[in-house]
One Martini backbone bead per residue (centre of mass of N, CA, C, O) as a GRO file, in nm:
protein
  201
    1MET     BB    1   6.458  15.527   4.434
    2ILE     BB    2   6.243  15.409   4.621
    3LYS     BB    3   6.438  15.261   4.801
    4ASP     BB    4   6.593  15.511   4.907
    5MET     BB    5   6.349  15.645   5.041
    6ASP     BB    6   6.274  15.419   5.235
    7TYR     BB    7   6.541  15.414   5.383
    8LYS     BB    8   6.535  15.707   5.489
    9ASN     BB    9   6.269  15.688   5.641
   10GLU     BB   10   6.355  15.461   5.829
   11LYS     BB   11   6.598  15.605   5.952
   12THR     BB   12   6.441  15.845   6.065
   13GLU     BB   13   6.260  15.679   6.257
   14ILE     BB   14   6.484  15.563   6.427
   15ILE     BB   15   6.605  15.829   6.526
   16GLU     BB   16   6.348  15.936   6.657
   17GLU     BB   17   6.321  15.700   6.856
   18LEU     BB   18   6.599  15.743   6.995
   19ASP     BB   19   6.553  16.034   7.096
   20LYS     BB   20   6.364  15.948   7.333
   21ASN     BB   21   6.631  15.803   7.489
   22LEU     BB   22   6.773  16.042   7.568
   23LEU     BB   23   7.018  16.175   7.748
   24ASP     BB   24   7.209  16.427   7.904
   25HIS     BB   25   7.447  16.298   7.791
   26ASP     BB   26   7.744  16.480   7.664
   27TYR     BB   27   8.038  16.379   7.475
   28ASP     BB   28   8.147  16.530   7.224
   29GLY     BB   29   7.861  16.430   7.080
   30ILE     BB   30   7.820  16.192   7.268
   31VAL     BB   31   7.553  15.990   7.328
   32GLU     BB   32   7.296  15.856   7.550
   33LEU     BB   33   7.102  15.568   7.588
   34ASP     BB   34   6.774  15.452   7.726
   35ASN     BB   35   6.743  15.140   7.695
   36SER     BB   36   6.586  14.858   7.696
   37LEU     BB   37   6.599  14.555   7.818
   38PRO     BB   38   6.598  14.244   7.759
   39PRO     BB   39   6.406  14.010   7.894
   40TRP     BB   40   6.617  13.775   7.924
   41TRP     BB   41   6.815  13.945   8.090
   42VAL     BB   42   6.632  14.016   8.325
   43TYR     BB   43   6.565  13.724   8.413
   44MET     BB   44   6.856  13.638   8.463
   45PHE     BB   45   6.916  13.844   8.681
   46TYR     BB   46   6.700  13.750   8.881
   47GLY     BB   47   6.808  13.461   8.899
   48THR     BB   48   7.080  13.532   9.036
   49ILE     BB   49   6.958  13.648   9.291
   50ILE     BB   50   6.806  13.398   9.385
   51PHE     BB   51   7.052  13.212   9.392
   52ALA     BB   52   7.222  13.374   9.597
   53ILE     BB   53   7.026  13.349   9.831
   54ALA     BB   54   7.008  13.041   9.845
   55TYR     BB   55   7.310  12.988   9.878
   56SER     BB   56   7.355  13.150  10.141
   57VAL     BB   57   7.154  13.002  10.319
   58TYR     BB   58   7.263  12.710  10.283
   59PHE     BB   59   7.580  12.765  10.352
   60PHE     BB   60   7.565  12.991  10.597
   61ALA     BB   61   7.304  12.918  10.773
   62TYR     BB   62   7.307  12.569  10.729
   63ASP     BB   63   7.564  12.425  10.660
   64GLY     BB   64   7.612  12.293  10.399
   65PHE     BB   65   7.756  12.169  10.159
   66SER     BB   66   8.098  12.037  10.128
   67GLN     BB   67   8.414  11.953  10.024
   68LYS     BB   68   8.499  11.804  10.281
   69GLU     BB   69   8.266  11.604  10.283
   70GLU     BB   70   8.320  11.484  10.007
   71LEU     BB   71   8.605  11.383  10.072
   72ALA     BB   72   8.526  11.200  10.309
   73ARG     BB   73   8.341  11.013  10.146
   74GLU     BB   74   8.553  10.922   9.936
   75MET     BB   75   8.755  10.804  10.140
   76GLU     BB   76   8.564  10.596  10.261
   77ALA     BB   77   8.507  10.447   9.996
   78ALA     BB   78   8.804  10.372   9.939
   79GLN     BB   79   8.854  10.206  10.196
   80THR     BB   80   8.638   9.996  10.134
   81GLN     BB   81   8.767   9.896   9.868
   82ILE     BB   82   9.038   9.812   9.986
   83ALA     BB   83   8.932   9.606  10.191
   84LYS     BB   84   8.793   9.427   9.981
   85PHE     BB   85   9.042   9.364   9.812
   86GLN     BB   86   9.213   9.238  10.044
   87GLU     BB   87   9.010   9.015  10.109
   88GLU     BB   88   9.020   8.887   9.812
   89ASN     BB   89   9.366   8.934   9.753
   90GLY     BB   90   9.510   9.063   9.962
   91ALA     BB   91   9.775   9.208  10.021
   92SER     BB   92   9.995   9.454   9.896
   93VAL     BB   93  10.204   9.206   9.778
   94ASP     BB   94  10.530   9.133   9.650
   95GLU     BB   95  10.847   9.056   9.536
   96ASN     BB   96  10.934   9.364   9.609
   97THR     BB   97  10.771   9.408   9.909
   98VAL     BB   98  10.846   9.184  10.065
   99THR     BB   99  10.860   9.047  10.400
  100LEU     BB  100  10.987   8.917  10.680
  101LEU     BB  101  10.825   8.717  10.903
  102SER     BB  102  10.773   8.662  11.285
  103ASP     BB  103  10.499   8.602  11.355
  104ALA     BB  104  10.309   8.347  11.469
  105THR     BB  105  10.065   8.361  11.281
  106ALA     BB  106  10.215   8.356  11.010
  107LEU     BB  107  10.379   8.091  11.064
  108THR     BB  108  10.139   7.906  11.108
  109ASP     BB  109  10.018   7.948  10.832
  110GLY     BB  110  10.270   7.860  10.674
  111LYS     BB  111  10.277   7.569  10.779
  112ALA     BB  112  10.000   7.482  10.671
  113ILE     BB  113  10.074   7.529  10.376
  114TYR     BB  114  10.317   7.345  10.364
  115ASP     BB  115  10.182   7.078  10.454
  116LYS     BB  116   9.975   7.081  10.211
  117ASN     BB  117  10.182   7.170   9.945
  118CYS     BB  118  10.516   7.084  10.004
  119VAL     BB  119  10.591   6.804  10.123
  120ALA     BB  120  10.597   6.617   9.869
  121CYS     BB  121  10.878   6.768   9.763
  122HIS     BB  122  11.034   6.876  10.056
  123ALA     BB  123  10.941   6.781  10.307
  124ALA     BB  124  10.878   6.822  10.639
  125ASN     BB  125  11.199   6.908  10.698
  126GLY     BB  126  11.318   7.025  10.408
  127GLY     BB  127  11.514   6.796  10.262
  128GLY     BB  128  11.377   6.687  10.026
  129GLY     BB  129  11.311   6.548   9.680
  130VAL     BB  130  11.193   6.650   9.418
  131GLY     BB  131  11.282   6.879   9.562
  132PRO     BB  132  11.474   7.081   9.715
  133ASN     BB  133  11.679   7.163   9.961
  134LEU     BB  134  11.600   7.393  10.241
  135THR     BB  135  11.861   7.344  10.461
  136ASP     BB  136  12.083   7.430  10.308
  137GLY     BB  137  12.351   7.639  10.160
  138TYR     BB  138  12.161   7.623   9.899
  139SER     BB  139  12.067   7.775   9.571
  140ILE     BB  140  11.890   7.832   9.270
  141HIS     BB  141  11.703   8.122   9.333
  142GLY     BB  142  11.753   8.198   9.607
  143ASN     BB  143  11.718   8.309   9.980
  144THR     BB  144  11.524   8.525   9.975
  145ILE     BB  145  11.215   8.648  10.017
  146ASN     BB  146  11.193   8.739   9.720
  147ASN     BB  147  11.278   8.479   9.582
  148LEU     BB  148  11.067   8.287   9.713
  149PHE     BB  149  10.813   8.433   9.632
  150LYS     BB  150  10.859   8.406   9.327
  151VAL     BB  151  10.868   8.097   9.309
  152ILE     BB  152  10.586   8.048   9.425
  153LYS     BB  153  10.423   8.226   9.235
  154PHE     BB  154  10.559   8.113   8.943
  155GLY     BB  155  10.743   7.897   8.960
  156VAL     BB  156  10.897   7.583   8.795
  157PRO     BB  157  10.792   7.433   8.527
  158GLU     BB  158  11.056   7.283   8.415
  159LYS     BB  159  11.055   7.124   8.725
  160GLY     BB  160  10.731   7.101   8.829
  161MET     BB  161  10.661   7.379   8.949
  162ILE     BB  162  10.396   7.544   9.032
  163PRO     BB  163  10.198   7.808   9.026
  164TRP     BB  164  10.043   7.989   9.320
  165GLU     BB  165   9.880   8.257   9.249
  166SER     BB  166   9.586   8.110   9.205
  167GLN     BB  167   9.580   7.975   9.521
  168LEU     BB  168   9.737   8.214   9.654
  169LYS     BB  169   9.779   8.463   9.845
  170PRO     BB  170  10.014   8.691   9.902
  171GLU     BB  171  10.010   8.649  10.216
  172GLN     BB  172  10.052   8.341  10.197
  173ILE     BB  173  10.322   8.347  10.056
  174GLN     BB  174  10.462   8.505  10.277
  175ASN     BB  175  10.418   8.301  10.504
  176VAL     BB  176  10.560   8.051  10.375
  177ALA     BB  177  10.832   8.186  10.322
  178SER     BB  178  10.888   8.258  10.616
  179TYR     BB  179  10.880   7.973  10.724
  180ILE     BB  180  11.110   7.849  10.560
  181LEU     BB  181  11.336   8.047  10.654
  182THR     BB  182  11.292   8.001  10.964
  183GLU     BB  183  11.289   7.675  10.979
  184PHE     BB  184  11.532   7.577  10.750
  185ALA     BB  185  11.763   7.755  10.746
  186ASN     BB  186  12.064   7.596  10.802
  187LYS     BB  187  11.993   7.295  10.929
  188ASN     BB  188  12.085   7.035  10.801
  189VAL     BB  189  11.938   6.778  10.761
  190GLU     BB  190  11.905   6.459  10.793
  191GLY     BB  191  11.891   6.316  10.472
  192GLY     BB  192  11.928   6.516  10.270
  193LYS     BB  193  11.953   6.650   9.990
  194GLU     BB  194  12.152   6.735   9.764
  195PRO     BB  195  12.302   6.988   9.654
  196GLN     BB  196  12.179   7.293   9.492
  197GLY     BB  197  12.337   7.514   9.328
  198GLU     BB  198  12.433   7.780   9.520
  199GLU     BB  199  12.624   7.902   9.753
  200ILE     BB  200  12.558   8.058  10.054
  201LYS     BB  201  12.739   8.358  10.186
   0.00000   0.00000   0.00000
């Protein structure tokens, strides 16, 4: 009983306190209270105003940081990384994307690589020795630039040709493959090794 009385008294006090904040608005018996906002809400509201002013001044008055500038910086950084990667690993070319080169610089580089690494097995004139003849109209693994790039890159271990991918950059493999096809294909040098593989038609 005492608890019920205390509850009613407390409820009455609350209602009387609320009555002090009543506004004149009354809609079908529904009244509106003019309660004070919690301090945290008020401070947050002022904070948003201050932030909006600072944001506007920085971005609209002083042309501050923009997404376009961020994109430009990231693109520049990406280009730097690509250039570094290509410098360390060669251009992004493989057996699927390689193309036959014809410029003198690439062919000169290809000849230097051939003279250093291939002559022992294929002879200086491409006529073959331990390795097959590169000048006849026959081929074991195909005679396209893609076929040759793949053979040089992965080698033919079962026949003694090592893979060169760990020693030559992709662009170097492209250069030497282009040199072989440009310099030796269908030359049929005198004294060359007997044909191997299938005839290229």
